[in-house]
Amino acid sequence: MHIDLGSALGATPGVSRDSLERLDEQVATAHERIQAGRRNSEHGYAALNLPDTVDLDAIRGAVAPFDDPAAVLTVGIGGSALGAATLADALAGPADPDAYFLDNVDPEHVSRLLASLPLDRTVVNVVSRSGTTAETLANFLVVREAMADAGVDWTERTLVTTGESGNLRDLADKHDLPSLSVPDGVPGRFSALSTVGLAVAAIQGHDIDALRAGAAEAADGLSGSLFETPAYAYGAATYALAGRGALTNAVMPYTERLETFAEWFAQLWAESLGKDGLGQTPARALGATDQHSQLQLYRAGPRDKLVTLIRPRDRPDFGIPATDLDGLSYLGGSSLGELLDAEFEATEASLVESGVPAIRVEIDAVDGRSLGSLLYEMEAACVLYGELASVSTFTQPAVEWGKRAARGLLGEGGFEEADAVDERTSLVVE
């Protein structure tokens, strides 16, 4: 990952080189804390050890029984799905099994998706650390019944990724299902480079060794200075900009292959850093599409935003045919890639000209090594931000509150959070 902070210097809000140098002392202290957490495999910090601890042979062994599938359907939610979806969408090739994700319980969507799948050639990858996640288990029960109704033996088509105990672990043991263990000490949103995120990539035939190698290179590059570590440069700069009023971080990849990455980033950033009245709201955009929609707000709206522009340095290209249409002759002889790069540069210049802070993030290519590095470094950036802000990066109490309330509403006793629903004030206009 290559970081350019130049377009955030002198912006409004913005940072200066001097302020970053002062902040670098805090980065050094935070780095020591992060390294201590890694050495002791503490909860959360253990995620940054995944390049060393993930068992790729176990993943390959678990997916081996599924020979030549047409599709893989992951049943999970949040971190149990977004990492795998990011890799699947970024690395997808025309010969790969199609990857689908049931990460919501919208009944219309679920029924439509199941009706469209060749269930006899679909691998079902059900993921839940606890084995009790309501949305995941509900969807899995629906999928299992659909397979049975189609005359498919679901036990021959199911992979389970879960903790050492719980409903899914019991199910896997009872039916002798292929299974993988969710790593200890790794919150879901930090699990993309573990069994949780890599199983789908392995089923699709992608190079999971390259993903780990890219992450390992990033891990080896962590140092005590933001001026030497791209991950820390990003984490420190976003923290500093948030403190100066840039409370929205619009993440805008300039490749459709990374559109799902922006969704993954949104969970990582929001769930990790939104604590104690602090945090930075992630917004998802796509270049160049959202230059024609959201950019107007970013450039001319309230001065409370940072725009993170992301692109690969190398990508496949497609030539633009020559034309004799008036006003379009300049396009002939160039390429779609050149046009997209021009859009990227123009957007960045537009933001700089209007004083809006932007950070440029570049990766070498959209391939396994670069993706492994990108995911790892963004996780490290998030952990550093949390250290600098003194928030509890690896917890999610607001999410857990909502889970308990939903379970109470569905009739499971002992969840007083459900009472808050009856106490809600209404102001109905019809």
GROMACS .gro file of C-alpha atoms in nm:
model
  430
    1MET     CA    1   0.000   0.000   0.000
    2HIS     CA    2   0.130   0.342  -0.097
    3ILE     CA    3   0.001   0.648   0.089
    4ASP     CA    4   0.020   1.009  -0.025
    5LEU     CA    5  -0.090   1.261   0.239
    6GLY     CA    6  -0.002   1.566   0.031
    7SER     CA    7  -0.361   1.657  -0.052
    8ALA     CA    8  -0.449   1.668   0.319
    9LEU     CA    9  -0.178   1.924   0.401
   10GLY     CA   10  -0.315   2.274   0.431
   11ALA     CA   11  -0.675   2.168   0.363
   12THR     CA   12  -0.977   2.271   0.573
   13PRO     CA   13  -0.983   2.073   0.791
   14GLY     CA   14  -0.629   1.964   0.736
   15VAL     CA   15  -0.299   1.867   0.889
   16SER     CA   16   0.050   2.008   0.857
   17ARG     CA   17   0.383   1.833   0.831
   18ASP     CA   18   0.477   1.977   1.171
   19SER     CA   19   0.161   1.840   1.333
   20LEU     CA   20   0.228   1.497   1.188
   21GLU     CA   21   0.584   1.504   1.322
   22ARG     CA   22   0.452   1.587   1.669
   23LEU     CA   23   0.192   1.312   1.639
   24ASP     CA   24   0.466   1.066   1.543
   25GLU     CA   25   0.577   1.048   1.906
   26GLN     CA   26   0.233   0.916   1.998
   27VAL     CA   27   0.248   0.674   1.706
   28ALA     CA   28   0.571   0.529   1.845
   29THR     CA   29   0.407   0.472   2.182
   30ALA     CA   30   0.098   0.320   2.020
   31HIS     CA   31   0.317   0.091   1.810
   32GLU     CA   32   0.481  -0.043   2.125
   33ARG     CA   33   0.138  -0.119   2.270
   34ILE     CA   34   0.028  -0.290   1.948
   35GLN     CA   35   0.343  -0.500   1.936
   36ALA     CA   36   0.298  -0.602   2.300
   37GLY     CA   37  -0.059  -0.706   2.225
   38ARG     CA   38   0.061  -0.911   1.930
   39ARG     CA   39   0.336  -1.082   2.132
   40ASN     CA   40   0.083  -1.183   2.397
   41SER     CA   41  -0.188  -1.274   2.142
   42GLU     CA   42  -0.430  -1.044   2.323
   43HIS     CA   43  -0.790  -1.023   2.206
   44GLY     CA   44  -0.806  -0.812   1.891
   45TYR     CA   45  -0.433  -0.766   1.855
   46ALA     CA   46  -0.416  -1.136   1.763
   47ALA     CA   47  -0.571  -1.040   1.429
   48LEU     CA   48  -0.244  -0.877   1.332
   49ASN     CA   49  -0.069  -1.214   1.380
   50LEU     CA   50  -0.284  -1.394   1.121
   51PRO     CA   51  -0.012  -1.403   0.854
   52ASP     CA   52   0.178  -1.631   1.094
   53THR     CA   53  -0.109  -1.816   1.260
   54VAL     CA   54  -0.362  -1.893   0.984
   55ASP     CA   55  -0.351  -2.258   0.879
   56LEU     CA   56  -0.380  -2.259   0.502
   57ASP     CA   57  -0.348  -2.637   0.484
   58ALA     CA   58  -0.653  -2.672   0.708
   59ILE     CA   59  -0.847  -2.447   0.472
   60ARG     CA   60  -0.739  -2.644   0.167
   61GLY     CA   61  -0.831  -2.968   0.341
   62ALA     CA   62  -1.176  -2.845   0.440
   63VAL     CA   63  -1.269  -2.732   0.089
   64ALA     CA   64  -1.118  -3.033  -0.089
   65PRO     CA   65  -1.441  -3.243  -0.082
   66PHE     CA   66  -1.622  -2.984  -0.296
   67ASP     CA   67  -1.514  -3.080  -0.645
   68ASP     CA   68  -1.593  -2.840  -0.931
   69PRO     CA   69  -1.881  -2.642  -0.778
   70ALA     CA   70  -2.080  -2.399  -0.990
   71ALA     CA   71  -2.141  -2.161  -0.700
   72VAL     CA   72  -2.052  -2.099  -0.338
   73LEU     CA   73  -2.312  -1.946  -0.107
   74THR     CA   74  -2.182  -1.793   0.216
   75VAL     CA   75  -2.439  -1.764   0.493
   76GLY     CA   76  -2.310  -1.514   0.747
   77ILE     CA   77  -2.342  -1.151   0.846
   78GLY     CA   78  -2.105  -0.861   0.903
   79GLY     CA   79  -1.748  -0.976   0.946
   80SER     CA   80  -1.853  -1.334   0.877
   81ALA     CA   81  -1.925  -1.237   0.516
   82LEU     CA   82  -1.769  -0.905   0.417
   83GLY     CA   83  -1.405  -1.017   0.413
   84ALA     CA   84  -1.485  -1.316   0.194
   85ALA     CA   85  -1.704  -1.100  -0.031
   86THR     CA   86  -1.424  -0.844  -0.068
   87LEU     CA   87  -1.181  -1.111  -0.184
   88ALA     CA   88  -1.435  -1.283  -0.409
   89ASP     CA   89  -1.533  -0.962  -0.586
   90ALA     CA   90  -1.176  -0.837  -0.618
   91LEU     CA   91  -1.028  -1.162  -0.749
   92ALA     CA   92  -1.324  -1.292  -0.952
   93GLY     CA   93  -1.237  -1.448  -1.286
   94PRO     CA   94  -1.461  -1.583  -1.561
   95ALA     CA   95  -1.384  -1.947  -1.479
   96ASP     CA   96  -1.443  -1.914  -1.103
   97PRO     CA   97  -1.749  -2.055  -0.928
   98ASP     CA   98  -1.987  -1.766  -0.868
   99ALA     CA   99  -1.985  -1.638  -0.511
  100TYR     CA  100  -2.305  -1.528  -0.337
  101PHE     CA  101  -2.363  -1.399   0.014
  102LEU     CA  102  -2.672  -1.425   0.232
  103ASP     CA  103  -2.592  -1.154   0.484
  104ASN     CA  104  -2.945  -1.024   0.536
  105VAL     CA  105  -3.281  -1.178   0.618
  106ASP     CA  106  -3.486  -0.995   0.357
  107PRO     CA  107  -3.731  -1.274   0.263
  108GLU     CA  108  -3.781  -1.157  -0.096
  109HIS     CA  109  -3.407  -1.148  -0.162
  110VAL     CA  110  -3.349  -1.486   0.002
  111SER     CA  111  -3.623  -1.659  -0.196
  112ARG     CA  112  -3.514  -1.503  -0.526
  113LEU     CA  113  -3.150  -1.599  -0.472
  114LEU     CA  114  -3.226  -1.958  -0.376
  115ALA     CA  115  -3.452  -1.996  -0.679
  116SER     CA  116  -3.168  -1.884  -0.906
  117LEU     CA  117  -2.897  -2.117  -0.774
  118PRO     CA  118  -2.807  -2.466  -0.902
  119LEU     CA  119  -2.837  -2.610  -0.552
  120ASP     CA  120  -2.701  -2.950  -0.653
  121ARG     CA  121  -2.371  -2.780  -0.750
  122THR     CA  122  -2.362  -2.511  -0.481
  123VAL     CA  123  -2.135  -2.519  -0.177
  124VAL     CA  124  -2.298  -2.369   0.132
  125ASN     CA  125  -2.043  -2.198   0.355
  126VAL     CA  126  -2.212  -2.115   0.687
  127VAL     CA  127  -2.012  -1.890   0.918
  128SER     CA  128  -2.078  -1.788   1.279
  129ARG     CA  129  -1.828  -1.781   1.562
  130SER     CA  130  -2.089  -1.833   1.832
  131GLY     CA  131  -2.314  -2.060   1.630
  132THR     CA  132  -2.607  -1.862   1.769
  133THR     CA  133  -2.625  -1.560   1.534
  134ALA     CA  134  -2.998  -1.530   1.467
  135GLU     CA  135  -2.980  -1.403   1.109
  136THR     CA  136  -2.720  -1.660   1.006
  137LEU     CA  137  -2.896  -1.958   1.159
  138ALA     CA  138  -3.236  -1.851   1.024
  139ASN     CA  139  -3.097  -1.821   0.673
  140PHE     CA  140  -2.913  -2.151   0.704
  141LEU     CA  141  -3.231  -2.330   0.809
  142VAL     CA  142  -3.406  -2.184   0.504
  143VAL     CA  143  -3.120  -2.285   0.273
  144ARG     CA  144  -3.108  -2.635   0.419
  145GLU     CA  145  -3.480  -2.683   0.362
  146ALA     CA  146  -3.455  -2.551   0.005
  147MET     CA  147  -3.181  -2.803  -0.070
  148ALA     CA  148  -3.383  -3.086   0.078
  149ASP     CA  149  -3.688  -2.980  -0.126
  150ALA     CA  150  -3.469  -2.987  -0.438
  151GLY     CA  151  -3.357  -3.341  -0.358
  152VAL     CA  152  -3.007  -3.230  -0.260
  153ASP     CA  153  -2.830  -3.383   0.039
  154TRP     CA  154  -2.726  -3.067   0.222
  155THR     CA  155  -2.472  -3.257   0.432
  156GLU     CA  156  -2.274  -3.326   0.113
  157ARG     CA  157  -2.270  -2.957   0.017
  158THR     CA  158  -2.206  -2.774   0.347
  159LEU     CA  159  -1.892  -2.630   0.504
  160VAL     CA  160  -1.911  -2.493   0.860
  161THR     CA  161  -1.682  -2.225   1.003
  162THR     CA  162  -1.749  -2.165   1.371
  163GLY     CA  163  -1.607  -2.168   1.723
  164GLU     CA  164  -1.510  -2.465   1.934
  165SER     CA  165  -1.861  -2.497   2.078
  166GLY     CA  166  -2.217  -2.397   1.996
  167ASN     CA  167  -2.501  -2.500   1.768
  168LEU     CA  168  -2.300  -2.506   1.446
  169ARG     CA  169  -2.012  -2.698   1.601
  170ASP     CA  170  -2.261  -2.957   1.733
  171LEU     CA  171  -2.420  -2.977   1.388
  172ALA     CA  172  -2.085  -3.026   1.217
  173ASP     CA  173  -1.990  -3.301   1.461
  174LYS     CA  174  -2.327  -3.476   1.431
  175HIS     CA  175  -2.319  -3.491   1.051
  176ASP     CA  176  -1.941  -3.515   1.009
  177LEU     CA  177  -1.936  -3.196   0.803
  178PRO     CA  178  -1.614  -3.037   0.679
  179SER     CA  179  -1.540  -2.757   0.923
  180LEU     CA  180  -1.297  -2.480   1.008
  181SER     CA  181  -1.237  -2.305   1.338
  182VAL     CA  182  -1.277  -1.932   1.382
  183PRO     CA  183  -0.949  -1.812   1.535
  184ASP     CA  184  -0.945  -1.712   1.900
  185GLY     CA  185  -0.900  -1.344   1.977
  186VAL     CA  186  -0.995  -1.223   1.629
  187PRO     CA  187  -1.313  -1.010   1.606
  188GLY     CA  188  -1.521  -1.079   1.297
  189ARG     CA  189  -1.441  -0.752   1.125
  190PHE     CA  190  -1.069  -0.832   1.153
  191SER     CA  191  -1.105  -1.190   1.023
  192ALA     CA  192  -1.076  -1.144   0.645
  193LEU     CA  193  -0.728  -1.302   0.643
  194SER     CA  194  -0.836  -1.601   0.853
  195THR     CA  195  -1.042  -1.913   0.787
  196VAL     CA  196  -1.347  -1.686   0.787
  197GLY     CA  197  -1.240  -1.489   0.481
  198LEU     CA  198  -1.010  -1.729   0.297
  199ALA     CA  199  -1.233  -2.036   0.260
  200VAL     CA  200  -1.435  -1.887  -0.025
  201ALA     CA  201  -1.117  -1.775  -0.200
  202ALA     CA  202  -0.986  -2.130  -0.170
  203ILE     CA  203  -1.309  -2.281  -0.307
  204GLN     CA  204  -1.282  -2.045  -0.603
  205GLY     CA  205  -0.926  -2.155  -0.664
  206HIS     CA  206  -0.751  -1.830  -0.577
  207ASP     CA  207  -0.395  -1.817  -0.448
  208ILE     CA  208  -0.441  -1.794  -0.072
  209ASP     CA  209  -0.064  -1.822  -0.027
  210ALA     CA  210  -0.027  -1.491  -0.213
  211LEU     CA  211  -0.288  -1.330   0.012
  212ARG     CA  212  -0.098  -1.440   0.321
  213ALA     CA  213   0.235  -1.334   0.169
  214GLY     CA  214   0.106  -0.982   0.104
  215ALA     CA  215  -0.024  -0.956   0.459
  216ALA     CA  216   0.305  -1.089   0.597
  217GLU     CA  217   0.501  -0.826   0.406
  218ALA     CA  218   0.277  -0.558   0.556
  219ALA     CA  219   0.319  -0.704   0.905
  220ASP     CA  220   0.697  -0.707   0.869
  221GLY     CA  221   0.685  -0.342   0.762
  222LEU     CA  222   0.520  -0.210   1.079
  223SER     CA  223   0.751   0.033   1.257
  224GLY     CA  224   0.730   0.303   1.518
  225SER     CA  225   0.694   0.592   1.274
  226LEU     CA  226   0.410   0.701   1.050
  227PHE     CA  227   0.670   0.827   0.802
  228GLU     CA  228   0.799   0.473   0.755
  229THR     CA  229   0.475   0.273   0.775
  230PRO     CA  230   0.191   0.331   0.524
  231ALA     CA  231  -0.066   0.173   0.757
  232TYR     CA  232   0.029   0.408   1.039
  233ALA     CA  233   0.045   0.706   0.803
  234TYR     CA  234  -0.318   0.641   0.712
  235GLY     CA  235  -0.433   0.569   1.067
  236ALA     CA  236  -0.256   0.870   1.217
  237ALA     CA  237  -0.366   1.112   0.945
  238THR     CA  238  -0.731   1.006   0.962
  239TYR     CA  239  -0.721   1.035   1.342
  240ALA     CA  240  -0.570   1.384   1.321
  241LEU     CA  241  -0.818   1.496   1.057
  242ALA     CA  242  -1.112   1.367   1.260
  243GLY     CA  243  -0.988   1.569   1.556
  244ARG     CA  244  -0.993   1.876   1.334
  245GLY     CA  245  -1.349   1.816   1.214
  246ALA     CA  246  -1.326   1.565   0.926
  247LEU     CA  247  -1.583   1.334   1.085
  248THR     CA  248  -1.683   1.163   0.760
  249ASN     CA  249  -1.437   0.950   0.564
  250ALA     CA  250  -1.560   0.892   0.208
  251VAL     CA  251  -1.376   0.590   0.071
  252MET     CA  252  -1.374   0.600  -0.309
  253PRO     CA  253  -1.202   0.319  -0.499
  254TYR     CA  254  -1.137   0.373  -0.869
  255THR     CA  255  -1.195   0.012  -0.969
  256GLU     CA  256  -1.517  -0.182  -0.946
  257ARG     CA  257  -1.321  -0.478  -0.812
  258LEU     CA  258  -1.276  -0.287  -0.486
  259GLU     CA  259  -1.633  -0.165  -0.447
  260THR     CA  260  -1.704  -0.433  -0.186
  261PHE     CA  261  -1.377  -0.341  -0.013
  262ALA     CA  262  -1.541  -0.005   0.068
  263GLU     CA  263  -1.823  -0.197   0.242
  264TRP     CA  264  -1.569  -0.403   0.436
  265PHE     CA  265  -1.386  -0.086   0.535
  266ALA     CA  266  -1.710   0.075   0.650
  267GLN     CA  267  -1.773  -0.200   0.904
  268LEU     CA  268  -1.410  -0.204   1.019
  269TRP     CA  269  -1.401   0.171   1.074
  270ALA     CA  270  -1.751   0.221   1.216
  271GLU     CA  271  -1.771  -0.076   1.452
  272SER     CA  272  -1.415  -0.035   1.580
  273LEU     CA  273  -1.392   0.340   1.630
  274GLY     CA  274  -1.748   0.455   1.700
  275LYS     CA  275  -1.722   0.467   2.080
  276ASP     CA  276  -1.761   0.723   2.357
  277GLY     CA  277  -1.888   0.996   2.125
  278LEU     CA  278  -1.580   0.954   1.904
  279GLY     CA  279  -1.514   0.803   1.565
  280GLN     CA  280  -1.528   0.884   1.196
  281THR     CA  281  -1.829   0.794   0.984
  282PRO     CA  282  -1.731   0.593   0.674
  283ALA     CA  283  -1.912   0.672   0.351
  284ARG     CA  284  -1.896   0.445   0.047
  285ALA     CA  285  -1.844   0.582  -0.301
  286LEU     CA  286  -1.716   0.452  -0.635
  287GLY     CA  287  -1.502   0.635  -0.885
  288ALA     CA  288  -1.578   0.754  -1.141
  289THR     CA  289  -1.951   0.686  -1.093
  290ASP     CA  290  -1.993   0.899  -0.782
  291GLN     CA  291  -1.813   1.197  -0.927
  292HIS     CA  292  -2.152   1.251  -1.087
  293SER     CA  293  -2.340   1.231  -0.758
  294GLN     CA  294  -2.159   1.254  -0.424
  295LEU     CA  295  -1.859   1.464  -0.526
  296GLN     CA  296  -2.074   1.776  -0.535
  297LEU     CA  297  -2.135   1.741  -0.162
  298TYR     CA  298  -1.775   1.654  -0.080
  299ARG     CA  299  -1.641   1.957  -0.264
  300ALA     CA  300  -1.904   2.218  -0.186
  301GLY     CA  301  -2.088   2.093   0.121
  302PRO     CA  302  -2.003   2.120   0.493
  303ARG     CA  303  -1.629   2.109   0.570
  304ASP     CA  304  -1.653   1.791   0.773
  305LYS     CA  305  -1.519   1.536   0.527
  306LEU     CA  306  -1.208   1.349   0.421
  307VAL     CA  307  -1.201   1.169   0.087
  308THR     CA  308  -0.986   0.856   0.055
  309LEU     CA  309  -0.910   0.788  -0.311
  310ILE     CA  310  -0.795   0.434  -0.393
  311ARG     CA  311  -0.661   0.288  -0.716
  312PRO     CA  312  -0.433   0.015  -0.851
  313ARG     CA  313  -0.118   0.126  -1.028
  314ASP     CA  314  -0.148  -0.156  -1.278
  315ARG     CA  315  -0.472  -0.286  -1.429
  316PRO     CA  316  -0.606  -0.445  -1.749
  317ASP     CA  317  -0.709  -0.187  -2.007
  318PHE     CA  318  -0.948  -0.146  -2.297
  319GLY     CA  319  -0.892   0.083  -2.594
  320ILE     CA  320  -1.143   0.347  -2.699
  321PRO     CA  321  -1.220   0.338  -3.074
  322ALA     CA  322  -1.163   0.650  -3.282
  323THR     CA  323  -1.471   0.857  -3.358
  324ASP     CA  324  -1.565   1.144  -3.586
  325LEU     CA  325  -1.835   1.270  -3.350
  326ASP     CA  326  -1.798   1.640  -3.280
  327GLY     CA  327  -1.628   1.714  -2.949
  328LEU     CA  328  -1.527   1.353  -2.882
  329SER     CA  329  -1.227   1.308  -3.108
  330TYR     CA  330  -0.994   1.354  -2.809
  331LEU     CA  331  -1.112   1.017  -2.676
  332GLY     CA  332  -1.005   0.820  -2.982
  333GLY     CA  333  -0.674   0.643  -2.944
  334SER     CA  334  -0.682   0.657  -2.564
  335SER     CA  335  -0.821   0.389  -2.331
  336LEU     CA  336  -1.079   0.340  -2.059
  337GLY     CA  337  -0.795   0.301  -1.806
  338GLU     CA  338  -0.643   0.632  -1.912
  339LEU     CA  339  -0.984   0.796  -1.882
  340LEU     CA  340  -1.038   0.648  -1.534
  341ASP     CA  341  -0.693   0.766  -1.423
  342ALA     CA  342  -0.771   1.114  -1.557
  343GLU     CA  343  -1.097   1.110  -1.359
  344PHE     CA  344  -0.902   1.010  -1.046
  345GLU     CA  345  -0.648   1.291  -1.091
  346ALA     CA  346  -0.921   1.544  -1.170
  347THR     CA  347  -1.123   1.450  -0.862
  348GLU     CA  348  -0.819   1.483  -0.639
  349ALA     CA  349  -0.732   1.820  -0.795
  350SER     CA  350  -1.092   1.935  -0.754
  351LEU     CA  351  -1.082   1.853  -0.384
  352VAL     CA  352  -0.744   2.022  -0.336
  353GLU     CA  353  -0.859   2.333  -0.520
  354SER     CA  354  -1.158   2.364  -0.288
  355GLY     CA  355  -0.955   2.291   0.026
  356VAL     CA  356  -1.110   1.951   0.104
  357PRO     CA  357  -0.862   1.700   0.250
  358ALA     CA  358  -0.790   1.390   0.045
  359ILE     CA  359  -0.560   1.094   0.094
  360ARG     CA  360  -0.435   0.894  -0.200
  361VAL     CA  361  -0.406   0.517  -0.148
  362GLU     CA  362  -0.248   0.311  -0.424
  363ILE     CA  363  -0.182  -0.061  -0.451
  364ASP     CA  364   0.036  -0.229  -0.709
  365ALA     CA  365  -0.247  -0.428  -0.865
  366VAL     CA  366  -0.573  -0.596  -0.774
  367ASP     CA  367  -0.413  -0.933  -0.706
  368GLY     CA  368  -0.367  -1.164  -0.409
  369ARG     CA  369  -0.046  -1.014  -0.276
  370SER     CA  370  -0.167  -0.654  -0.298
  371LEU     CA  371  -0.508  -0.739  -0.150
  372GLY     CA  372  -0.351  -0.923   0.142
  373SER     CA  373  -0.137  -0.619   0.208
  374LEU     CA  374  -0.425  -0.373   0.171
  375LEU     CA  375  -0.656  -0.558   0.410
  376TYR     CA  376  -0.383  -0.606   0.670
  377GLU     CA  377  -0.265  -0.247   0.653
  378MET     CA  378  -0.615  -0.105   0.685
  379GLU     CA  379  -0.668  -0.324   0.992
  380ALA     CA  380  -0.340  -0.197   1.138
  381ALA     CA  381  -0.441   0.160   1.055
  382CYS     CA  382  -0.769   0.109   1.239
  383VAL     CA  383  -0.594  -0.037   1.544
  384LEU     CA  384  -0.352   0.256   1.551
  385TYR     CA  385  -0.639   0.507   1.526
  386GLY     CA  386  -0.807   0.333   1.819
  387GLU     CA  387  -0.489   0.352   2.025
  388LEU     CA  388  -0.447   0.722   1.952
  389ALA     CA  389  -0.812   0.792   2.035
  390SER     CA  390  -0.805   0.570   2.348
  391VAL     CA  391  -1.117   0.379   2.243
  392SER     CA  392  -1.191   0.012   2.296
  393THR     CA  393  -1.125  -0.086   1.935
  394PHE     CA  394  -1.217  -0.453   1.959
  395THR     CA  395  -1.557  -0.432   2.131
  396GLN     CA  396  -1.901  -0.357   1.983
  397PRO     CA  397  -2.144  -0.301   2.271
  398ALA     CA  398  -2.402  -0.117   2.059
  399VAL     CA  399  -2.417  -0.411   1.817
  400GLU     CA  400  -2.458  -0.660   2.100
  401TRP     CA  401  -2.740  -0.449   2.250
  402GLY     CA  402  -2.931  -0.469   1.924
  403LYS     CA  403  -2.880  -0.846   1.902
  404ARG     CA  404  -3.022  -0.896   2.250
  405ALA     CA  405  -3.321  -0.672   2.175
  406ALA     CA  406  -3.403  -0.868   1.857
  407ARG     CA  407  -3.380  -1.202   2.036
  408GLY     CA  408  -3.613  -1.070   2.304
  409LEU     CA  409  -3.865  -0.955   2.044
  410LEU     CA  410  -3.860  -1.303   1.888
  411GLY     CA  411  -3.969  -1.453   2.218
  412GLU     CA  412  -3.648  -1.555   2.387
  413GLY     CA  413  -3.672  -1.454   2.751
  414GLY     CA  414  -3.428  -1.267   2.968
  415PHE     CA  415  -3.346  -0.977   2.733
  416GLU     CA  416  -3.463  -0.654   2.893
  417GLU     CA  417  -3.336  -0.459   2.590
  418ALA     CA  418  -3.654  -0.567   2.409
  419ASP     CA  419  -3.857  -0.355   2.653
  420ALA     CA  420  -3.712  -0.042   2.493
  421VAL     CA  421  -3.917  -0.112   2.180
  422ASP     CA  422  -4.242  -0.066   2.371
  423GLU     CA  423  -4.108   0.254   2.524
  424ARG     CA  424  -4.036   0.417   2.187
  425THR     CA  425  -4.208   0.750   2.124
  426SER     CA  426  -4.409   0.774   1.801
  427LEU     CA  427  -4.509   1.073   1.590
  428VAL     CA  428  -4.709   0.924   1.301
  429VAL     CA  429  -4.800   1.121   0.989
  430GLU     CA  430  -5.028   0.941   0.740
   0.00000   0.00000   0.00000
